[in-house]
Amino acid sequence: MPRATAVRASGTTHAAGKPGEAAFFDVDNTLMRGASLFHVGRKMYQRKVFTIREVAGFAAKQLRFTFQGENLKDVHAVRDAALAFATGLSSEDVRTLGEEVYDEMIESKIWPGTRALTRQHMESGRPVWLVTGTPIEVASVIASRLGLTGALGTVSEVADGRYTGRLVGEFLHGPAKAAGVQALAEKEGLDLQNCWAYSDSYNDVPLLTLVGHPVAINPDARLRRHARERNWPVYDFRSGRRAATLGLKSATVAGAGYGLWRGFSWVRDR
């Protein structure tokens, strides 16, 4: 099957850095609070594509995702519904929808600590790529708005400018993320042992173990245990939680500082 399509953001510039280095960020619960795909479903309801009952189901799944971590069954349910109802829509309309979703629902949910990490990498001259199961149209908007290098996302089939309701290749999740990053590394001449990857989900262990510098952000319970056993850095930017760091890397000082400040503020307020 075709691998994930990487879309490069326009107008992005990098400082001089070491050749072969890059950073890869998951989006949902890593870069932003909650799941971006659920917001796409909410926006489609506003466009009268979904019913209120369907959106209520999306909202329940979003709450579970935010507080319990990734549930693949829920993510697939929203994906399948979005694919079915997007059939016949024009690709240009979906791109516009992505812009609206970012402005109205995603921008305010970006974790400041993770945003600081992306800036640190960009200022060090490392390309920063988003790697997410979110539709590539939405993922590329997020990357562009944040001034990142680009995005790898799930690709839907388009024929005559309209969506067919089928995927091109796989849903970008789990091992498919690792395969997408591997293909991008070959294309871009990256040395994955000199690259970073960030995620909240145990399902992304294939991606995290692919690089030399894996980092867990807002991890679910399984990933937290996995990271601690391997002495990976762990950052938790969620309100009311301890910000823990293990094995700090030079490129992640900004994010760690933010996390420690949040942890200190939480203790002080109590």
PDB file of C-alpha atoms in Angstrom:
ATOM      1  CA  MET A   1       0.000   0.000   0.000  1.00  0.00           C
ATOM      2  CA  PRO A   2       1.179   3.587  -0.538  1.00  0.00           C
ATOM      3  CA  ARG A   3       2.817   5.160   2.458  1.00  0.00           C
ATOM      4  CA  ALA A   4       1.780   8.373   4.141  1.00  0.00           C
ATOM      5  CA  THR A   5       2.093  11.568   2.148  1.00  0.00           C
ATOM      6  CA  ALA A   6       4.317  14.223   3.686  1.00  0.00           C
ATOM      7  CA  VAL A   7       3.120  17.775   3.058  1.00  0.00           C
ATOM      8  CA  ARG A   8       5.685  20.530   3.538  1.00  0.00           C
ATOM      9  CA  ALA A   9       4.447  23.832   4.974  1.00  0.00           C
ATOM     10  CA  SER A  10       5.096  26.865   2.779  1.00  0.00           C
ATOM     11  CA  GLY A  11       7.238  29.762   3.965  1.00  0.00           C
ATOM     12  CA  THR A  12       8.951  27.866   6.789  1.00  0.00           C
ATOM     13  CA  THR A  13      12.603  28.680   7.420  1.00  0.00           C
ATOM     14  CA  HIS A  14      15.170  26.941   9.620  1.00  0.00           C
ATOM     15  CA  ALA A  15      18.265  28.143  11.392  1.00  0.00           C
ATOM     16  CA  ALA A  16      21.519  26.402  10.508  1.00  0.00           C
ATOM     17  CA  GLY A  17      21.596  23.018  12.209  1.00  0.00           C
ATOM     18  CA  LYS A  18      23.288  19.662  12.023  1.00  0.00           C
ATOM     19  CA  PRO A  19      22.431  17.769   8.823  1.00  0.00           C
ATOM     20  CA  GLY A  20      20.359  14.655   9.317  1.00  0.00           C
ATOM     21  CA  GLU A  21      18.547  15.781  12.478  1.00  0.00           C
ATOM     22  CA  ALA A  22      14.778  16.297  12.835  1.00  0.00           C
ATOM     23  CA  ALA A  23      11.976  16.100  15.389  1.00  0.00           C
ATOM     24  CA  PHE A  24       8.638  14.300  14.978  1.00  0.00           C
ATOM     25  CA  PHE A  25       5.576  15.224  17.040  1.00  0.00           C
ATOM     26  CA  ASP A  26       2.320  13.368  17.484  1.00  0.00           C
ATOM     27  CA  VAL A  27      -0.644  15.765  17.622  1.00  0.00           C
ATOM     28  CA  ASP A  28      -3.473  14.415  19.781  1.00  0.00           C
ATOM     29  CA  ASN A  29      -2.809  14.834  23.527  1.00  0.00           C
ATOM     30  CA  THR A  30       0.838  15.550  22.668  1.00  0.00           C
ATOM     31  CA  LEU A  31       0.754  18.867  20.821  1.00  0.00           C
ATOM     32  CA  MET A  32      -2.841  19.689  21.764  1.00  0.00           C
ATOM     33  CA  ARG A  33      -5.389  18.731  24.393  1.00  0.00           C
ATOM     34  CA  GLY A  34      -7.781  16.093  23.099  1.00  0.00           C
ATOM     35  CA  ALA A  35      -8.141  14.678  19.595  1.00  0.00           C
ATOM     36  CA  SER A  36      -8.102  16.856  16.477  1.00  0.00           C
ATOM     37  CA  LEU A  37     -10.200  14.344  14.523  1.00  0.00           C
ATOM     38  CA  PHE A  38     -13.094  14.785  16.951  1.00  0.00           C
ATOM     39  CA  HIS A  39     -13.051  18.514  16.252  1.00  0.00           C
ATOM     40  CA  VAL A  40     -13.295  17.749  12.547  1.00  0.00           C
ATOM     41  CA  GLY A  41     -16.461  15.784  13.332  1.00  0.00           C
ATOM     42  CA  ARG A  42     -17.801  18.694  15.373  1.00  0.00           C
ATOM     43  CA  LYS A  43     -17.159  21.120  12.519  1.00  0.00           C
ATOM     44  CA  MET A  44     -18.871  18.755  10.087  1.00  0.00           C
ATOM     45  CA  TYR A  45     -21.905  18.837  12.365  1.00  0.00           C
ATOM     46  CA  GLN A  46     -21.910  22.634  12.111  1.00  0.00           C
ATOM     47  CA  ARG A  47     -21.920  22.133   8.350  1.00  0.00           C
ATOM     48  CA  LYS A  48     -24.972  19.878   8.886  1.00  0.00           C
ATOM     49  CA  VAL A  49     -23.101  16.790   7.740  1.00  0.00           C
ATOM     50  CA  PHE A  50     -23.528  14.959  11.068  1.00  0.00           C
ATOM     51  CA  THR A  51     -26.565  14.716  13.348  1.00  0.00           C
ATOM     52  CA  ILE A  52     -26.633  15.945  16.936  1.00  0.00           C
ATOM     53  CA  ARG A  53     -26.743  12.327  18.136  1.00  0.00           C
ATOM     54  CA  GLU A  54     -23.563  11.506  16.241  1.00  0.00           C
ATOM     55  CA  VAL A  55     -21.815  14.597  17.599  1.00  0.00           C
ATOM     56  CA  ALA A  56     -22.871  13.677  21.143  1.00  0.00           C
ATOM     57  CA  GLY A  57     -21.143  10.345  20.585  1.00  0.00           C
ATOM     58  CA  PHE A  58     -18.014  12.163  19.369  1.00  0.00           C
ATOM     59  CA  ALA A  59     -18.067  14.365  22.469  1.00  0.00           C
ATOM     60  CA  ALA A  60     -18.192  11.324  24.779  1.00  0.00           C
ATOM     61  CA  LYS A  61     -15.245   9.787  22.927  1.00  0.00           C
ATOM     62  CA  GLN A  62     -13.335  13.072  23.170  1.00  0.00           C
ATOM     63  CA  LEU A  63     -13.768  13.145  26.947  1.00  0.00           C
ATOM     64  CA  ARG A  64     -12.559   9.573  27.281  1.00  0.00           C
ATOM     65  CA  PHE A  65      -9.577  10.328  25.072  1.00  0.00           C
ATOM     66  CA  THR A  66      -8.623  13.459  27.023  1.00  0.00           C
ATOM     67  CA  PHE A  67      -8.753  11.829  30.455  1.00  0.00           C
ATOM     68  CA  GLN A  68      -7.975   8.158  29.769  1.00  0.00           C
ATOM     69  CA  GLY A  69      -5.721   8.258  26.722  1.00  0.00           C
ATOM     70  CA  GLU A  70      -6.104   6.881  23.238  1.00  0.00           C
ATOM     71  CA  ASN A  71      -8.828   4.339  22.542  1.00  0.00           C
ATOM     72  CA  LEU A  72      -8.295   2.922  19.079  1.00  0.00           C
ATOM     73  CA  LYS A  73     -11.916   1.772  18.775  1.00  0.00           C
ATOM     74  CA  ASP A  74     -13.182   5.337  19.359  1.00  0.00           C
ATOM     75  CA  VAL A  75     -10.642   6.872  16.968  1.00  0.00           C
ATOM     76  CA  HIS A  76     -11.576   4.402  14.233  1.00  0.00           C
ATOM     77  CA  ALA A  77     -15.288   5.050  14.784  1.00  0.00           C
ATOM     78  CA  VAL A  78     -14.874   8.788  14.226  1.00  0.00           C
ATOM     79  CA  ARG A  79     -12.545   8.192  11.275  1.00  0.00           C
ATOM     80  CA  ASP A  80     -14.988   5.837   9.573  1.00  0.00           C
ATOM     81  CA  ALA A  81     -17.902   8.212  10.118  1.00  0.00           C
ATOM     82  CA  ALA A  82     -15.916  11.145   8.738  1.00  0.00           C
ATOM     83  CA  LEU A  83     -14.873   9.143   5.672  1.00  0.00           C
ATOM     84  CA  ALA A  84     -18.443   8.072   4.975  1.00  0.00           C
ATOM     85  CA  PHE A  85     -19.925  11.529   5.305  1.00  0.00           C
ATOM     86  CA  ALA A  86     -17.073  13.268   3.461  1.00  0.00           C
ATOM     87  CA  THR A  87     -17.772  11.222   0.346  1.00  0.00           C
ATOM     88  CA  GLY A  88     -18.561  13.646  -2.470  1.00  0.00           C
ATOM     89  CA  LEU A  89     -17.165  16.727  -0.723  1.00  0.00           C
ATOM     90  CA  SER A  90     -14.599  18.741  -2.656  1.00  0.00           C
ATOM     91  CA  SER A  91     -10.998  18.618  -1.477  1.00  0.00           C
ATOM     92  CA  GLU A  92     -10.877  22.435  -1.464  1.00  0.00           C
ATOM     93  CA  ASP A  93     -13.877  22.566   0.906  1.00  0.00           C
ATOM     94  CA  VAL A  94     -12.131  20.157   3.291  1.00  0.00           C
ATOM     95  CA  ARG A  95      -9.006  22.311   3.239  1.00  0.00           C
ATOM     96  CA  THR A  96     -11.156  25.316   4.193  1.00  0.00           C
ATOM     97  CA  LEU A  97     -12.779  23.204   6.910  1.00  0.00           C
ATOM     98  CA  GLY A  98      -9.298  22.463   8.257  1.00  0.00           C
ATOM     99  CA  GLU A  99      -8.544  26.185   8.529  1.00  0.00           C
ATOM    100  CA  GLU A 100     -11.797  26.750  10.430  1.00  0.00           C
ATOM    101  CA  VAL A 101     -11.190  23.804  12.760  1.00  0.00           C
ATOM    102  CA  TYR A 102      -7.752  25.178  13.652  1.00  0.00           C
ATOM    103  CA  ASP A 103      -8.947  28.753  14.251  1.00  0.00           C
ATOM    104  CA  GLU A 104     -12.062  27.851  16.233  1.00  0.00           C
ATOM    105  CA  MET A 105     -11.164  24.669  18.090  1.00  0.00           C
ATOM    106  CA  ILE A 106      -7.499  23.674  17.971  1.00  0.00           C
ATOM    107  CA  GLU A 107      -5.455  26.844  18.450  1.00  0.00           C
ATOM    108  CA  SER A 108      -6.643  27.382  22.026  1.00  0.00           C
ATOM    109  CA  LYS A 109      -5.865  23.754  22.910  1.00  0.00           C
ATOM    110  CA  ILE A 110      -2.165  23.756  21.983  1.00  0.00           C
ATOM    111  CA  TRP A 111      -0.041  22.793  25.004  1.00  0.00           C
ATOM    112  CA  PRO A 112       2.374  25.698  25.681  1.00  0.00           C
ATOM    113  CA  GLY A 113       5.041  23.270  26.889  1.00  0.00           C
ATOM    114  CA  THR A 114       4.954  21.200  23.714  1.00  0.00           C
ATOM    115  CA  ARG A 115       4.854  24.359  21.617  1.00  0.00           C
ATOM    116  CA  ALA A 116       8.042  25.473  23.388  1.00  0.00           C
ATOM    117  CA  LEU A 117       9.701  22.202  22.409  1.00  0.00           C
ATOM    118  CA  THR A 118       8.814  22.668  18.731  1.00  0.00           C
ATOM    119  CA  ARG A 119      10.274  26.180  18.818  1.00  0.00           C
ATOM    120  CA  GLN A 120      13.446  24.927  20.492  1.00  0.00           C
ATOM    121  CA  HIS A 121      14.009  22.417  17.719  1.00  0.00           C
ATOM    122  CA  MET A 122      13.255  24.924  14.957  1.00  0.00           C
ATOM    123  CA  GLU A 123      15.604  27.487  16.497  1.00  0.00           C
ATOM    124  CA  SER A 124      18.295  24.786  16.647  1.00  0.00           C
ATOM    125  CA  GLY A 125      17.901  24.236  12.920  1.00  0.00           C
ATOM    126  CA  ARG A 126      16.033  20.928  13.087  1.00  0.00           C
ATOM    127  CA  PRO A 127      13.055  20.326  10.797  1.00  0.00           C
ATOM    128  CA  VAL A 128       9.895  19.631  12.823  1.00  0.00           C
ATOM    129  CA  TRP A 129       7.271  17.301  11.369  1.00  0.00           C
ATOM    130  CA  LEU A 130       3.834  16.450  12.726  1.00  0.00           C
ATOM    131  CA  VAL A 131       2.982  12.745  12.460  1.00  0.00           C
ATOM    132  CA  THR A 132      -0.702  12.045  13.060  1.00  0.00           C
ATOM    133  CA  GLY A 133      -3.719   9.959  12.103  1.00  0.00           C
ATOM    134  CA  THR A 134      -5.581  13.222  11.530  1.00  0.00           C
ATOM    135  CA  PRO A 135      -6.487  13.929   7.864  1.00  0.00           C
ATOM    136  CA  ILE A 136      -3.493  15.420   6.077  1.00  0.00           C
ATOM    137  CA  GLU A 137      -5.575  18.474   5.148  1.00  0.00           C
ATOM    138  CA  VAL A 138      -5.985  19.341   8.841  1.00  0.00           C
ATOM    139  CA  ALA A 139      -2.474  18.247   9.872  1.00  0.00           C
ATOM    140  CA  SER A 140      -0.867  20.455   7.209  1.00  0.00           C
ATOM    141  CA  VAL A 141      -2.898  23.457   8.404  1.00  0.00           C
ATOM    142  CA  ILE A 142      -1.666  22.923  11.987  1.00  0.00           C
ATOM    143  CA  ALA A 143       1.942  22.656  10.794  1.00  0.00           C
ATOM    144  CA  SER A 144       1.636  25.770   8.654  1.00  0.00           C
ATOM    145  CA  ARG A 145       0.003  27.868  11.381  1.00  0.00           C
ATOM    146  CA  LEU A 146       2.692  26.893  13.893  1.00  0.00           C
ATOM    147  CA  GLY A 147       5.512  27.573  11.437  1.00  0.00           C
ATOM    148  CA  LEU A 148       6.668  23.954  11.398  1.00  0.00           C
ATOM    149  CA  THR A 149       8.318  22.123   8.517  1.00  0.00           C
ATOM    150  CA  GLY A 150       5.354  19.991   7.501  1.00  0.00           C
ATOM    151  CA  ALA A 151       3.103  17.076   8.365  1.00  0.00           C
ATOM    152  CA  LEU A 152       2.442  13.425   7.715  1.00  0.00           C
ATOM    153  CA  GLY A 153      -1.236  12.517   8.040  1.00  0.00           C
ATOM    154  CA  THR A 154      -3.912  10.123   6.884  1.00  0.00           C
ATOM    155  CA  VAL A 155      -4.640  10.552   3.174  1.00  0.00           C
ATOM    156  CA  SER A 156      -8.123  10.168   1.669  1.00  0.00           C
ATOM    157  CA  GLU A 157      -8.645   9.274  -1.954  1.00  0.00           C
ATOM    158  CA  VAL A 158      -9.727  12.090  -4.257  1.00  0.00           C
ATOM    159  CA  ALA A 159     -11.199  11.627  -7.735  1.00  0.00           C
ATOM    160  CA  ASP A 160     -12.204  14.569  -9.936  1.00  0.00           C
ATOM    161  CA  GLY A 161     -11.574  16.913  -7.000  1.00  0.00           C
ATOM    162  CA  ARG A 162     -13.936  15.060  -4.617  1.00  0.00           C
ATOM    163  CA  TYR A 163     -13.492  12.512  -1.860  1.00  0.00           C
ATOM    164  CA  THR A 164     -14.412   8.929  -2.642  1.00  0.00           C
ATOM    165  CA  GLY A 165     -14.751   7.738   0.973  1.00  0.00           C
ATOM    166  CA  ARG A 166     -11.662   5.516   0.724  1.00  0.00           C
ATOM    167  CA  LEU A 167      -8.160   5.874   2.148  1.00  0.00           C
ATOM    168  CA  VAL A 168      -4.919   6.016   0.186  1.00  0.00           C
ATOM    169  CA  GLY A 169      -2.698   3.563   2.050  1.00  0.00           C
ATOM    170  CA  GLU A 170      -3.199   3.007   5.765  1.00  0.00           C
ATOM    171  CA  PHE A 171      -4.669   5.000   8.606  1.00  0.00           C
ATOM    172  CA  LEU A 172      -1.526   6.694   9.996  1.00  0.00           C
ATOM    173  CA  HIS A 173      -1.401   5.034  13.387  1.00  0.00           C
ATOM    174  CA  GLY A 174       0.928   2.760  15.338  1.00  0.00           C
ATOM    175  CA  PRO A 175       3.366   0.918  13.038  1.00  0.00           C
ATOM    176  CA  ALA A 176       2.124   2.969  10.055  1.00  0.00           C
ATOM    177  CA  LYS A 177       3.532   6.108  11.715  1.00  0.00           C
ATOM    178  CA  ALA A 178       6.932   4.475  12.043  1.00  0.00           C
ATOM    179  CA  ALA A 179       6.796   3.387   8.394  1.00  0.00           C
ATOM    180  CA  GLY A 180       5.862   6.906   7.301  1.00  0.00           C
ATOM    181  CA  VAL A 181       8.733   8.465   9.254  1.00  0.00           C
ATOM    182  CA  GLN A 182      11.160   5.842   7.926  1.00  0.00           C
ATOM    183  CA  ALA A 183      10.155   6.686   4.356  1.00  0.00           C
ATOM    184  CA  LEU A 184      10.486  10.420   5.039  1.00  0.00           C
ATOM    185  CA  ALA A 185      13.918   9.905   6.607  1.00  0.00           C
ATOM    186  CA  GLU A 186      15.100   8.090   3.474  1.00  0.00           C
ATOM    187  CA  LYS A 187      13.753  10.856   1.278  1.00  0.00           C
ATOM    188  CA  GLU A 188      15.177  13.703   3.374  1.00  0.00           C
ATOM    189  CA  GLY A 189      18.497  12.053   4.233  1.00  0.00           C
ATOM    190  CA  LEU A 190      17.808  11.941   7.982  1.00  0.00           C
ATOM    191  CA  ASP A 191      19.783   9.904  10.493  1.00  0.00           C
ATOM    192  CA  LEU A 192      17.019   8.603  12.752  1.00  0.00           C
ATOM    193  CA  GLN A 193      19.467   7.919  15.594  1.00  0.00           C
ATOM    194  CA  ASN A 194      20.033  11.690  15.703  1.00  0.00           C
ATOM    195  CA  CYS A 195      16.298  12.492  15.618  1.00  0.00           C
ATOM    196  CA  TRP A 196      13.629  13.078  18.288  1.00  0.00           C
ATOM    197  CA  ALA A 197      10.063  11.748  18.538  1.00  0.00           C
ATOM    198  CA  TYR A 198       7.313  12.830  20.943  1.00  0.00           C
ATOM    199  CA  SER A 199       4.037  11.069  21.768  1.00  0.00           C
ATOM    200  CA  ASP A 200       1.474  10.468  24.514  1.00  0.00           C
ATOM    201  CA  SER A 201       0.397   6.961  23.474  1.00  0.00           C
ATOM    202  CA  TYR A 202       1.800   3.473  23.979  1.00  0.00           C
ATOM    203  CA  ASN A 203       0.511   2.755  20.465  1.00  0.00           C
ATOM    204  CA  ASP A 204       3.321   5.007  19.182  1.00  0.00           C
ATOM    205  CA  VAL A 205       6.119   2.899  20.681  1.00  0.00           C
ATOM    206  CA  PRO A 206       7.112   1.768  17.138  1.00  0.00           C
ATOM    207  CA  LEU A 207       7.746   5.429  16.260  1.00  0.00           C
ATOM    208  CA  LEU A 208       9.449   6.246  19.550  1.00  0.00           C
ATOM    209  CA  THR A 209      11.849   3.300  19.329  1.00  0.00           C
ATOM    210  CA  LEU A 210      12.718   4.219  15.739  1.00  0.00           C
ATOM    211  CA  VAL A 211      14.623   7.349  16.818  1.00  0.00           C
ATOM    212  CA  GLY A 212      17.610   7.945  19.056  1.00  0.00           C
ATOM    213  CA  HIS A 213      15.792  10.429  21.312  1.00  0.00           C
ATOM    214  CA  PRO A 214      12.266   9.220  22.262  1.00  0.00           C
ATOM    215  CA  VAL A 215      10.217  11.443  24.600  1.00  0.00           C
ATOM    216  CA  ALA A 216       6.861  10.774  26.286  1.00  0.00           C
ATOM    217  CA  ILE A 217       4.525  13.774  26.664  1.00  0.00           C
ATOM    218  CA  ASN A 218       1.321  13.544  28.741  1.00  0.00           C
ATOM    219  CA  PRO A 219       1.704   9.753  28.538  1.00  0.00           C
ATOM    220  CA  ASP A 220      -0.980   7.165  29.092  1.00  0.00           C
ATOM    221  CA  ALA A 221      -0.269   4.670  31.879  1.00  0.00           C
ATOM    222  CA  ARG A 222       1.350   2.026  29.645  1.00  0.00           C
ATOM    223  CA  LEU A 223       3.647   4.502  27.927  1.00  0.00           C
ATOM    224  CA  ARG A 224       4.625   6.069  31.253  1.00  0.00           C
ATOM    225  CA  ARG A 225       5.736   2.674  32.587  1.00  0.00           C
ATOM    226  CA  HIS A 226       7.476   1.849  29.313  1.00  0.00           C
ATOM    227  CA  ALA A 227       9.325   5.176  29.324  1.00  0.00           C
ATOM    228  CA  ARG A 228      10.421   4.905  32.951  1.00  0.00           C
ATOM    229  CA  GLU A 229      11.759   1.391  32.421  1.00  0.00           C
ATOM    230  CA  ARG A 230      13.934   2.748  29.592  1.00  0.00           C
ATOM    231  CA  ASN A 231      14.841   6.064  31.231  1.00  0.00           C
ATOM    232  CA  TRP A 232      13.156   8.100  28.493  1.00  0.00           C
ATOM    233  CA  PRO A 233      12.315  11.738  29.272  1.00  0.00           C
ATOM    234  CA  VAL A 234       8.706  12.161  30.452  1.00  0.00           C
ATOM    235  CA  TYR A 235       6.952  15.538  30.367  1.00  0.00           C
ATOM    236  CA  ASP A 236       3.454  16.057  31.710  1.00  0.00           C
ATOM    237  CA  PHE A 237       1.893  19.422  30.902  1.00  0.00           C
ATOM    238  CA  ARG A 238      -1.633  18.526  32.057  1.00  0.00           C
ATOM    239  CA  SER A 239      -3.097  20.766  34.768  1.00  0.00           C
ATOM    240  CA  GLY A 240      -2.854  19.366  38.274  1.00  0.00           C
ATOM    241  CA  ARG A 241      -0.312  16.694  37.374  1.00  0.00           C
ATOM    242  CA  ARG A 242       3.313  16.434  38.347  1.00  0.00           C
ATOM    243  CA  ALA A 243       5.722  17.506  35.643  1.00  0.00           C
ATOM    244  CA  ALA A 244       8.361  14.778  35.556  1.00  0.00           C
ATOM    245  CA  THR A 245      11.565  14.792  33.569  1.00  0.00           C
ATOM    246  CA  LEU A 246      14.005  11.948  33.049  1.00  0.00           C
ATOM    247  CA  GLY A 247      17.312  12.202  31.240  1.00  0.00           C
ATOM    248  CA  LEU A 248      16.978  15.773  29.949  1.00  0.00           C
ATOM    249  CA  LYS A 249      18.245  16.400  26.448  1.00  0.00           C
ATOM    250  CA  SER A 250      19.756  19.734  25.450  1.00  0.00           C
ATOM    251  CA  ALA A 251      17.057  20.356  22.861  1.00  0.00           C
ATOM    252  CA  THR A 252      14.210  20.044  25.376  1.00  0.00           C
ATOM    253  CA  VAL A 253      15.221  22.506  28.075  1.00  0.00           C
ATOM    254  CA  ALA A 254      12.472  24.997  27.177  1.00  0.00           C
ATOM    255  CA  GLY A 255       9.677  22.436  27.505  1.00  0.00           C
ATOM    256  CA  ALA A 256      11.131  20.991  30.693  1.00  0.00           C
ATOM    257  CA  GLY A 257      11.339  24.433  32.245  1.00  0.00           C
ATOM    258  CA  TYR A 258       7.708  25.065  31.477  1.00  0.00           C
ATOM    259  CA  GLY A 259       6.684  21.720  32.943  1.00  0.00           C
ATOM    260  CA  LEU A 260       8.651  22.305  36.132  1.00  0.00           C
ATOM    261  CA  TRP A 261       7.133  25.750  36.489  1.00  0.00           C
ATOM    262  CA  ARG A 262       3.620  24.270  36.170  1.00  0.00           C
ATOM    263  CA  GLY A 263       4.452  21.633  38.759  1.00  0.00           C
ATOM    264  CA  PHE A 264       5.872  24.230  41.165  1.00  0.00           C
ATOM    265  CA  SER A 265       2.830  26.480  40.715  1.00  0.00           C
ATOM    266  CA  TRP A 266       0.486  23.590  41.436  1.00  0.00           C
ATOM    267  CA  VAL A 267       2.264  22.763  44.723  1.00  0.00           C
ATOM    268  CA  ARG A 268       2.486  26.430  45.727  1.00  0.00           C
ATOM    269  CA  ASP A 269      -1.230  27.076  45.098  1.00  0.00           C
ATOM    270  CA  ARG A 270      -2.126  24.186  47.360  1.00  0.00           C
TER     271      ARG A 270
END
